[in-house]
JSON list of C-alpha atoms in Angstrom, two decimals:
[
{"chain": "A", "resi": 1, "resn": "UNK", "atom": "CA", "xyz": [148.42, 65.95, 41.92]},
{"chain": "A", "resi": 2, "resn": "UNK", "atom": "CA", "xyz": [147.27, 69.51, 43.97]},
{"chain": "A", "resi": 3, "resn": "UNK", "atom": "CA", "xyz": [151.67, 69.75, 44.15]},
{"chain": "A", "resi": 4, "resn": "UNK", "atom": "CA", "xyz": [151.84, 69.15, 40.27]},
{"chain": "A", "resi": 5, "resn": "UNK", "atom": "CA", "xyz": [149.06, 71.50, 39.80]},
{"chain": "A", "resi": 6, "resn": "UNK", "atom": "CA", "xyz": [150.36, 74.68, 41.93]},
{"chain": "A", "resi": 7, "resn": "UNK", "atom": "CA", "xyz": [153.90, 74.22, 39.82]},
{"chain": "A", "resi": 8, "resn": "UNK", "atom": "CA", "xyz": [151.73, 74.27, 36.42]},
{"chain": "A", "resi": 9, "resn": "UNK", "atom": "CA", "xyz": [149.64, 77.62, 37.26]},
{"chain": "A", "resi": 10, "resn": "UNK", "atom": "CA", "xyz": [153.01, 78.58, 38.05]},
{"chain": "A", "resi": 11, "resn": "UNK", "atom": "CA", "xyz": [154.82, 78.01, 34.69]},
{"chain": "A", "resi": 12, "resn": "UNK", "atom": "CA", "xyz": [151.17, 78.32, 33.03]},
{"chain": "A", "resi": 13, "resn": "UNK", "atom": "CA", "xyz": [150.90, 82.03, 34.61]},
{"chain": "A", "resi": 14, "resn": "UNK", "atom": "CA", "xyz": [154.66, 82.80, 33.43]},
{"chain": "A", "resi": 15, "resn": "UNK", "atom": "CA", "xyz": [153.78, 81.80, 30.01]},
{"chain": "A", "resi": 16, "resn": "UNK", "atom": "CA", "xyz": [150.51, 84.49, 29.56]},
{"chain": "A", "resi": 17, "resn": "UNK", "atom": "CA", "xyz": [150.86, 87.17, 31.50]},
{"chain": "A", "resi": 18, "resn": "UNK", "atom": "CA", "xyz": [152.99, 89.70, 32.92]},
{"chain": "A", "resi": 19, "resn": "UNK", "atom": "CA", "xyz": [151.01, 90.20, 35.97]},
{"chain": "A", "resi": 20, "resn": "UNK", "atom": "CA", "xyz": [149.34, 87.26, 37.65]},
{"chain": "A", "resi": 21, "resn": "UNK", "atom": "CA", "xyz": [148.30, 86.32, 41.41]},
{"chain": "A", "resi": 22, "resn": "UNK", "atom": "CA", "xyz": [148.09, 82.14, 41.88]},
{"chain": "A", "resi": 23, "resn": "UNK", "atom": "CA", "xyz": [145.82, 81.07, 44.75]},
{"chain": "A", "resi": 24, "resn": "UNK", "atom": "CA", "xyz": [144.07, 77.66, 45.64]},
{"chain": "A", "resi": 25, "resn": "UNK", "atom": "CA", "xyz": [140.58, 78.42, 45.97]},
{"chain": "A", "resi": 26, "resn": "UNK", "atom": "CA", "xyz": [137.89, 76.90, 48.52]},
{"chain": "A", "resi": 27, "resn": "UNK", "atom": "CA", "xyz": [137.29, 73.96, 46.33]},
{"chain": "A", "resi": 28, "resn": "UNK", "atom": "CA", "xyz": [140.65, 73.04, 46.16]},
{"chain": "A", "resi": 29, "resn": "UNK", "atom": "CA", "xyz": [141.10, 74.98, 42.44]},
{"chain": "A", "resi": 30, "resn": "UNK", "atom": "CA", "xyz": [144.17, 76.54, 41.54]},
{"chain": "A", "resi": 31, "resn": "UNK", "atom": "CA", "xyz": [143.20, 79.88, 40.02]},
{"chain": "A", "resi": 32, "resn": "UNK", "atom": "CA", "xyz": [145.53, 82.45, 37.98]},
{"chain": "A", "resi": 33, "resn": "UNK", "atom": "CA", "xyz": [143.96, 86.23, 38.06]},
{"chain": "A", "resi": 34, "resn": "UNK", "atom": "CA", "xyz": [145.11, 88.91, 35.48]},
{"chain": "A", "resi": 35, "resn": "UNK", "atom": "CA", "xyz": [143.76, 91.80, 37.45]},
{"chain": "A", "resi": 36, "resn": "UNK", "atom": "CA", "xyz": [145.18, 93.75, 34.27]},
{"chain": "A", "resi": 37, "resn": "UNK", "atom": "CA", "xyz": [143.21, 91.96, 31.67]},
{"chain": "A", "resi": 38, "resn": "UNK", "atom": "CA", "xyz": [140.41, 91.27, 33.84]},
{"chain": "A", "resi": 39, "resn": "UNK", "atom": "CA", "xyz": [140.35, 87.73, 33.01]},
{"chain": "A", "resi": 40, "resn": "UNK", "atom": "CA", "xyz": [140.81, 84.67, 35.61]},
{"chain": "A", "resi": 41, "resn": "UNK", "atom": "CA", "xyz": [141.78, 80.94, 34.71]},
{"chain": "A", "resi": 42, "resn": "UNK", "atom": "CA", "xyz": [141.55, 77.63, 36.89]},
{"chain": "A", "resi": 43, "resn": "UNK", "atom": "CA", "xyz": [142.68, 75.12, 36.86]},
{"chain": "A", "resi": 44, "resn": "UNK", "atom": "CA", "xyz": [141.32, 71.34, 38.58]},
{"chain": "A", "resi": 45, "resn": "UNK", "atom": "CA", "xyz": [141.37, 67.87, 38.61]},
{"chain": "A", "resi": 46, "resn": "UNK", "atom": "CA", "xyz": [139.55, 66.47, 35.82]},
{"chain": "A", "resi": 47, "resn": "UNK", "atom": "CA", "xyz": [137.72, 62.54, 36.01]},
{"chain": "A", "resi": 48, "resn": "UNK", "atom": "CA", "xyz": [140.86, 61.47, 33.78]},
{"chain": "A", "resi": 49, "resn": "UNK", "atom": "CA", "xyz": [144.04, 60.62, 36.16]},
{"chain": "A", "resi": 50, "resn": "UNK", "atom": "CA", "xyz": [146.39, 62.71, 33.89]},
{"chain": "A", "resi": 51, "resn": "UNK", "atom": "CA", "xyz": [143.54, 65.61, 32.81]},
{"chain": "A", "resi": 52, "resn": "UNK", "atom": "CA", "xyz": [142.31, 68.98, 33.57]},
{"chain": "A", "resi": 53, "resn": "UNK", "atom": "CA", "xyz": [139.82, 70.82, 33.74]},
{"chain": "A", "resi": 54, "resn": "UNK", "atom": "CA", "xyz": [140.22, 74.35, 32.59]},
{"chain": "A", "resi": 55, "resn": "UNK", "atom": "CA", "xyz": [138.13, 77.01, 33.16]},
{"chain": "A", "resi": 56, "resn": "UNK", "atom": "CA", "xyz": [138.24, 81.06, 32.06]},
{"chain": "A", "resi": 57, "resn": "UNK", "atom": "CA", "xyz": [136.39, 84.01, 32.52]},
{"chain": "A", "resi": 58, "resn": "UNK", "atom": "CA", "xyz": [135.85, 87.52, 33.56]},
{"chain": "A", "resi": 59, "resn": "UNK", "atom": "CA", "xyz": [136.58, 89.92, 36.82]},
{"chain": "A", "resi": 60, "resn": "UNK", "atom": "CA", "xyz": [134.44, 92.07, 37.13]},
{"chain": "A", "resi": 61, "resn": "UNK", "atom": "CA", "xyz": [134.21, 96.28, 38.43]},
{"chain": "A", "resi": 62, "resn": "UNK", "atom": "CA", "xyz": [135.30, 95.48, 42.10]},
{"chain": "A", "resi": 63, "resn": "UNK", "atom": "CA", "xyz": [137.15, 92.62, 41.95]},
{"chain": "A", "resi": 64, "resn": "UNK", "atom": "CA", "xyz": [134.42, 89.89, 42.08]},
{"chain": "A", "resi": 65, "resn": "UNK", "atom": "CA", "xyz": [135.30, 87.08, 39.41]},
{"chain": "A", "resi": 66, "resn": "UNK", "atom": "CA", "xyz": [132.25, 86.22, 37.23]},
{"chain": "A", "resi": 67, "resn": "UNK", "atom": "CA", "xyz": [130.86, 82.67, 36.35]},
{"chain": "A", "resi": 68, "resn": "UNK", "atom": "CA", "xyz": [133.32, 80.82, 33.94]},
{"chain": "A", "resi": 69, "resn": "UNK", "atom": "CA", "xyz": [132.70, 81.55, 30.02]},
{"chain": "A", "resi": 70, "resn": "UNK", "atom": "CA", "xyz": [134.72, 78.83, 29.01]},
{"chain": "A", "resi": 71, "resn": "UNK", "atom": "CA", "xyz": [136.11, 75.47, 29.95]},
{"chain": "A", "resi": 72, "resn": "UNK", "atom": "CA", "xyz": [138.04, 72.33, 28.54]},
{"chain": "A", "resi": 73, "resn": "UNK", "atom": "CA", "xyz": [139.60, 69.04, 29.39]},
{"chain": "A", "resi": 74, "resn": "UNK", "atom": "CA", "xyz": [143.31, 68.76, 28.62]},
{"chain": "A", "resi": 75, "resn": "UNK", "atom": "CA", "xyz": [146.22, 65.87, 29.33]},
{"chain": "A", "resi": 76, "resn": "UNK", "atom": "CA", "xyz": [148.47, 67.75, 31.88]},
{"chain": "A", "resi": 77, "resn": "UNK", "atom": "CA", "xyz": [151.22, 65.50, 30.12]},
{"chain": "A", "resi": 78, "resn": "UNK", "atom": "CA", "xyz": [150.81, 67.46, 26.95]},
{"chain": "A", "resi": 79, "resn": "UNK", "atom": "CA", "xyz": [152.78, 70.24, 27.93]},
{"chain": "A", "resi": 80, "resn": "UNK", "atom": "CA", "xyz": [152.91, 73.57, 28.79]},
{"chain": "A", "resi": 81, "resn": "UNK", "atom": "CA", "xyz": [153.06, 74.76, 25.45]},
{"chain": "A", "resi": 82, "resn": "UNK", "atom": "CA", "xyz": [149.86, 73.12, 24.66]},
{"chain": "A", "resi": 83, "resn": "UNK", "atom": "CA", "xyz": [148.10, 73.70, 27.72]},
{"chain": "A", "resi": 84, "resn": "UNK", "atom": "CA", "xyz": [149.13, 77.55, 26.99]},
{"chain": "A", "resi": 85, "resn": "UNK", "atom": "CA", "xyz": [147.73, 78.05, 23.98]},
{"chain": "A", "resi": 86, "resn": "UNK", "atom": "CA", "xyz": [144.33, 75.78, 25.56]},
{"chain": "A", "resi": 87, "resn": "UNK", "atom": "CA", "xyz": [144.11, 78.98, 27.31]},
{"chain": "A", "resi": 88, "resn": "UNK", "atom": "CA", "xyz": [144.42, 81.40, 25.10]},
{"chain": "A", "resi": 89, "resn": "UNK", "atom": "CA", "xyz": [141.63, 80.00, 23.06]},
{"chain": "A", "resi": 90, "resn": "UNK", "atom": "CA", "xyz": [138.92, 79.86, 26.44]},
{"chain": "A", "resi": 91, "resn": "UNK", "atom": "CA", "xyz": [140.38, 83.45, 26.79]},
{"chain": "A", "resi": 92, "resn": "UNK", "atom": "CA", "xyz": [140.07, 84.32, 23.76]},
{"chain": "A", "resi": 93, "resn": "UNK", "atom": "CA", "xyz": [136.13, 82.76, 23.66]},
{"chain": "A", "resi": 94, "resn": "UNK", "atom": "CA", "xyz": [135.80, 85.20, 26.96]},
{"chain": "A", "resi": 95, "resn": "UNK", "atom": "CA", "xyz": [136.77, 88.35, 25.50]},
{"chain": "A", "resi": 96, "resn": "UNK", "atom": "CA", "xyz": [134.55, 87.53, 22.35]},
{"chain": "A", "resi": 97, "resn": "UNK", "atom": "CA", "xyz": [131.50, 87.23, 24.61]},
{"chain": "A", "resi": 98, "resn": "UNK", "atom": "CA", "xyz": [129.78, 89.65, 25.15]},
{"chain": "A", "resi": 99, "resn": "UNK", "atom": "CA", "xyz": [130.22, 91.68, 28.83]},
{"chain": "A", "resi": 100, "resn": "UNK", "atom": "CA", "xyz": [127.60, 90.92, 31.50]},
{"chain": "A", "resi": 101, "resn": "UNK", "atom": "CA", "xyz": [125.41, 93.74, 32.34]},
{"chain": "A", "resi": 102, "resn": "UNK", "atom": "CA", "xyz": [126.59, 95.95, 35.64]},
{"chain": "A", "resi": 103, "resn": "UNK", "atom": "CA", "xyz": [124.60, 95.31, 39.00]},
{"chain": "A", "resi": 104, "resn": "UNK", "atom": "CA", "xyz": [121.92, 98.06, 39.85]},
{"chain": "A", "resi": 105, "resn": "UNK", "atom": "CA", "xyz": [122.04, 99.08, 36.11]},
{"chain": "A", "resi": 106, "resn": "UNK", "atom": "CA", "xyz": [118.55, 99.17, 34.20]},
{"chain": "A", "resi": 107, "resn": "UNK", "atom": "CA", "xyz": [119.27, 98.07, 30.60]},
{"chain": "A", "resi": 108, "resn": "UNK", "atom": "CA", "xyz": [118.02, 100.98, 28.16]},
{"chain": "A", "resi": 109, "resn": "UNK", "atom": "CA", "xyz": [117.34, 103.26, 30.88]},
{"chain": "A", "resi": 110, "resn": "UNK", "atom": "CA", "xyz": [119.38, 106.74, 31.30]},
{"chain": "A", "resi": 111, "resn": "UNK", "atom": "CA", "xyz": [118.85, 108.84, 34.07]},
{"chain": "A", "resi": 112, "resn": "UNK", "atom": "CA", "xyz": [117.44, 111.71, 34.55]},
{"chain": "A", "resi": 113, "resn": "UNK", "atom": "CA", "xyz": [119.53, 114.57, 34.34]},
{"chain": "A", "resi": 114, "resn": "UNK", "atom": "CA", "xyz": [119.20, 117.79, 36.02]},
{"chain": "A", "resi": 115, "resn": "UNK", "atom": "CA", "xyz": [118.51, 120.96, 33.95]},
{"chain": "A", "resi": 116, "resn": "UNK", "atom": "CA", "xyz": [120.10, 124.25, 35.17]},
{"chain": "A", "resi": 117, "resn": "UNK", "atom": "CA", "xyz": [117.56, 126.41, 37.10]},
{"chain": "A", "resi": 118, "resn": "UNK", "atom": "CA", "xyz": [114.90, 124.14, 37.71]},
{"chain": "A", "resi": 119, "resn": "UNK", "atom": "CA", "xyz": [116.27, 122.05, 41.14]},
{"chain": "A", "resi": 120, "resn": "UNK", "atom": "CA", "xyz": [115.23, 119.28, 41.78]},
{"chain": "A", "resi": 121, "resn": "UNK", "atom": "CA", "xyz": [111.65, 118.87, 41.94]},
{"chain": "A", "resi": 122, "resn": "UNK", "atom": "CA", "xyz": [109.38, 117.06, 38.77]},
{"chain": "A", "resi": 123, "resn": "UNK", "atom": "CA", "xyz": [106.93, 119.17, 36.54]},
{"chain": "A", "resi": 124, "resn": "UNK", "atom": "CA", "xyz": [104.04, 117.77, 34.73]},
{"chain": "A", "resi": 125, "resn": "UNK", "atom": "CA", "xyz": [104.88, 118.26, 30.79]},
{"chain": "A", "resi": 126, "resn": "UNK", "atom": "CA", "xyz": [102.29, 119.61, 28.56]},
{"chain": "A", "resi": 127, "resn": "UNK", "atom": "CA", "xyz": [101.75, 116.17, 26.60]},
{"chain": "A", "resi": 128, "resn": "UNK", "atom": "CA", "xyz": [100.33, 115.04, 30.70]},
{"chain": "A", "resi": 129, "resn": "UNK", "atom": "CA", "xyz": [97.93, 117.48, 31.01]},
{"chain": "A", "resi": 130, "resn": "UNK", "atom": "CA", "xyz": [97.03, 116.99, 27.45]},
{"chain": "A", "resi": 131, "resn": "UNK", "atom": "CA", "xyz": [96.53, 113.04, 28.26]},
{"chain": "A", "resi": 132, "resn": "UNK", "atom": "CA", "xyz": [94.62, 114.16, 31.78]},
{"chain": "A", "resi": 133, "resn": "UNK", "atom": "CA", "xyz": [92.37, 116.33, 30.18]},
{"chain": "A", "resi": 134, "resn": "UNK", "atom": "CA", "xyz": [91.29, 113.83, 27.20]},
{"chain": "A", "resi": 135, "resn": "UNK", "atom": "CA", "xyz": [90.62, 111.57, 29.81]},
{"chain": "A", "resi": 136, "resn": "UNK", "atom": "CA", "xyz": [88.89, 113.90, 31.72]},
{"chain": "A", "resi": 137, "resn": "UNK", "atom": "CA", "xyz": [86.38, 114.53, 28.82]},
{"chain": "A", "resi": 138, "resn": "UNK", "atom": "CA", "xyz": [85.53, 111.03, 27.98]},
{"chain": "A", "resi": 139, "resn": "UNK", "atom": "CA", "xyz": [84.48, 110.47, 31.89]},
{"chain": "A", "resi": 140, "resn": "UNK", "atom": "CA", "xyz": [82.46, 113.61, 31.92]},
{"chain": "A", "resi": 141, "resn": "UNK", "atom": "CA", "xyz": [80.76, 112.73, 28.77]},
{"chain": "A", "resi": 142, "resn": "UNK", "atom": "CA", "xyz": [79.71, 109.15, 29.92]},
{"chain": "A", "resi": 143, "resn": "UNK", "atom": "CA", "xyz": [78.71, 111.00, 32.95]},
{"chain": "A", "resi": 144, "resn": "UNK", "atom": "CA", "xyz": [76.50, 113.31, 31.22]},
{"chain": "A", "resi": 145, "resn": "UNK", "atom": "CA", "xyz": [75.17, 110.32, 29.04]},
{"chain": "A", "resi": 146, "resn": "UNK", "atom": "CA", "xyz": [74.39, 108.35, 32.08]},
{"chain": "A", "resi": 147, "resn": "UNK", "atom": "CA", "xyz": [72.38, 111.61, 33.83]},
{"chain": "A", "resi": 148, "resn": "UNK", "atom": "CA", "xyz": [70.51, 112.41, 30.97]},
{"chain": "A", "resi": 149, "resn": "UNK", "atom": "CA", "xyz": [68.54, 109.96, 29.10]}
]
């Protein structure tokens, strides 16, 4: 079956992309990457004696492959053809979703850019002091409540 497997990546690969890399994976998978689309397919064993399971998703900034989007069960005696276009729809499912988020990026957050002339150090802003000195007030007035009754 693993034999069988390796020479349908093969054709498989052929059949979507241009540029492809087949490998067996730790867990005995055999996976297609499109480093160009920055998609990844595998294929395994499925419970059925003649199915597989098919899996896609996405490689990510660096090279790391991300958790699969998509997966189905299909007879491997259905065909290339039909296994094919199998793929093209979990593709097609990945590429709709929508991308994870980047590692180490805060979502909504920009940073902080530099303005000319000022280095690097942090100012106070007017609308601060504003806050620090309302604040101020309303302790010194309950202070001055509290001293004289």
């Amino acid at each position: 079956m693993r034999a069988r497997l390796r020479e349908t990546a093969e054709e498989l690969a052929g059949l979507l992309w241009r540029e492809y890399i087949v490998y067996r994976d730790r867990s005995g998978e055999v996976v297609i990457r499109g480093e160009h689309v920055q998609r990844w397919i595998s294929l395994a064993p499925a419970a059925g004696a003649d199915e597989i399971l098919v899996r896609a998703g996405r490689i990510l900034d660096g090279g790391t492959t991300a958790p699969a989007r998509s997966e189905a069960v299909v007879a491997l005696s259905a065909g290339t053809g039909e296994l094919a276009a199998a793929c093209r729809r979990l593709l097609a499912d990945t590429a709709a979703a929508p991308a994870p988020p980047e590692p180490g990026k805060a979502k909504g957050r920009r940073p902080a850019k530099a303005r000319p002339g000022h280095g690097s150090r942090r100012h106070t802003g007017l609308g601060s002091w504003v806050v620090i000195a309302c604040v101020l007030g309303v302790v010194g007035l309950c202070a001055y409540r509290i001293a004289v009754p």
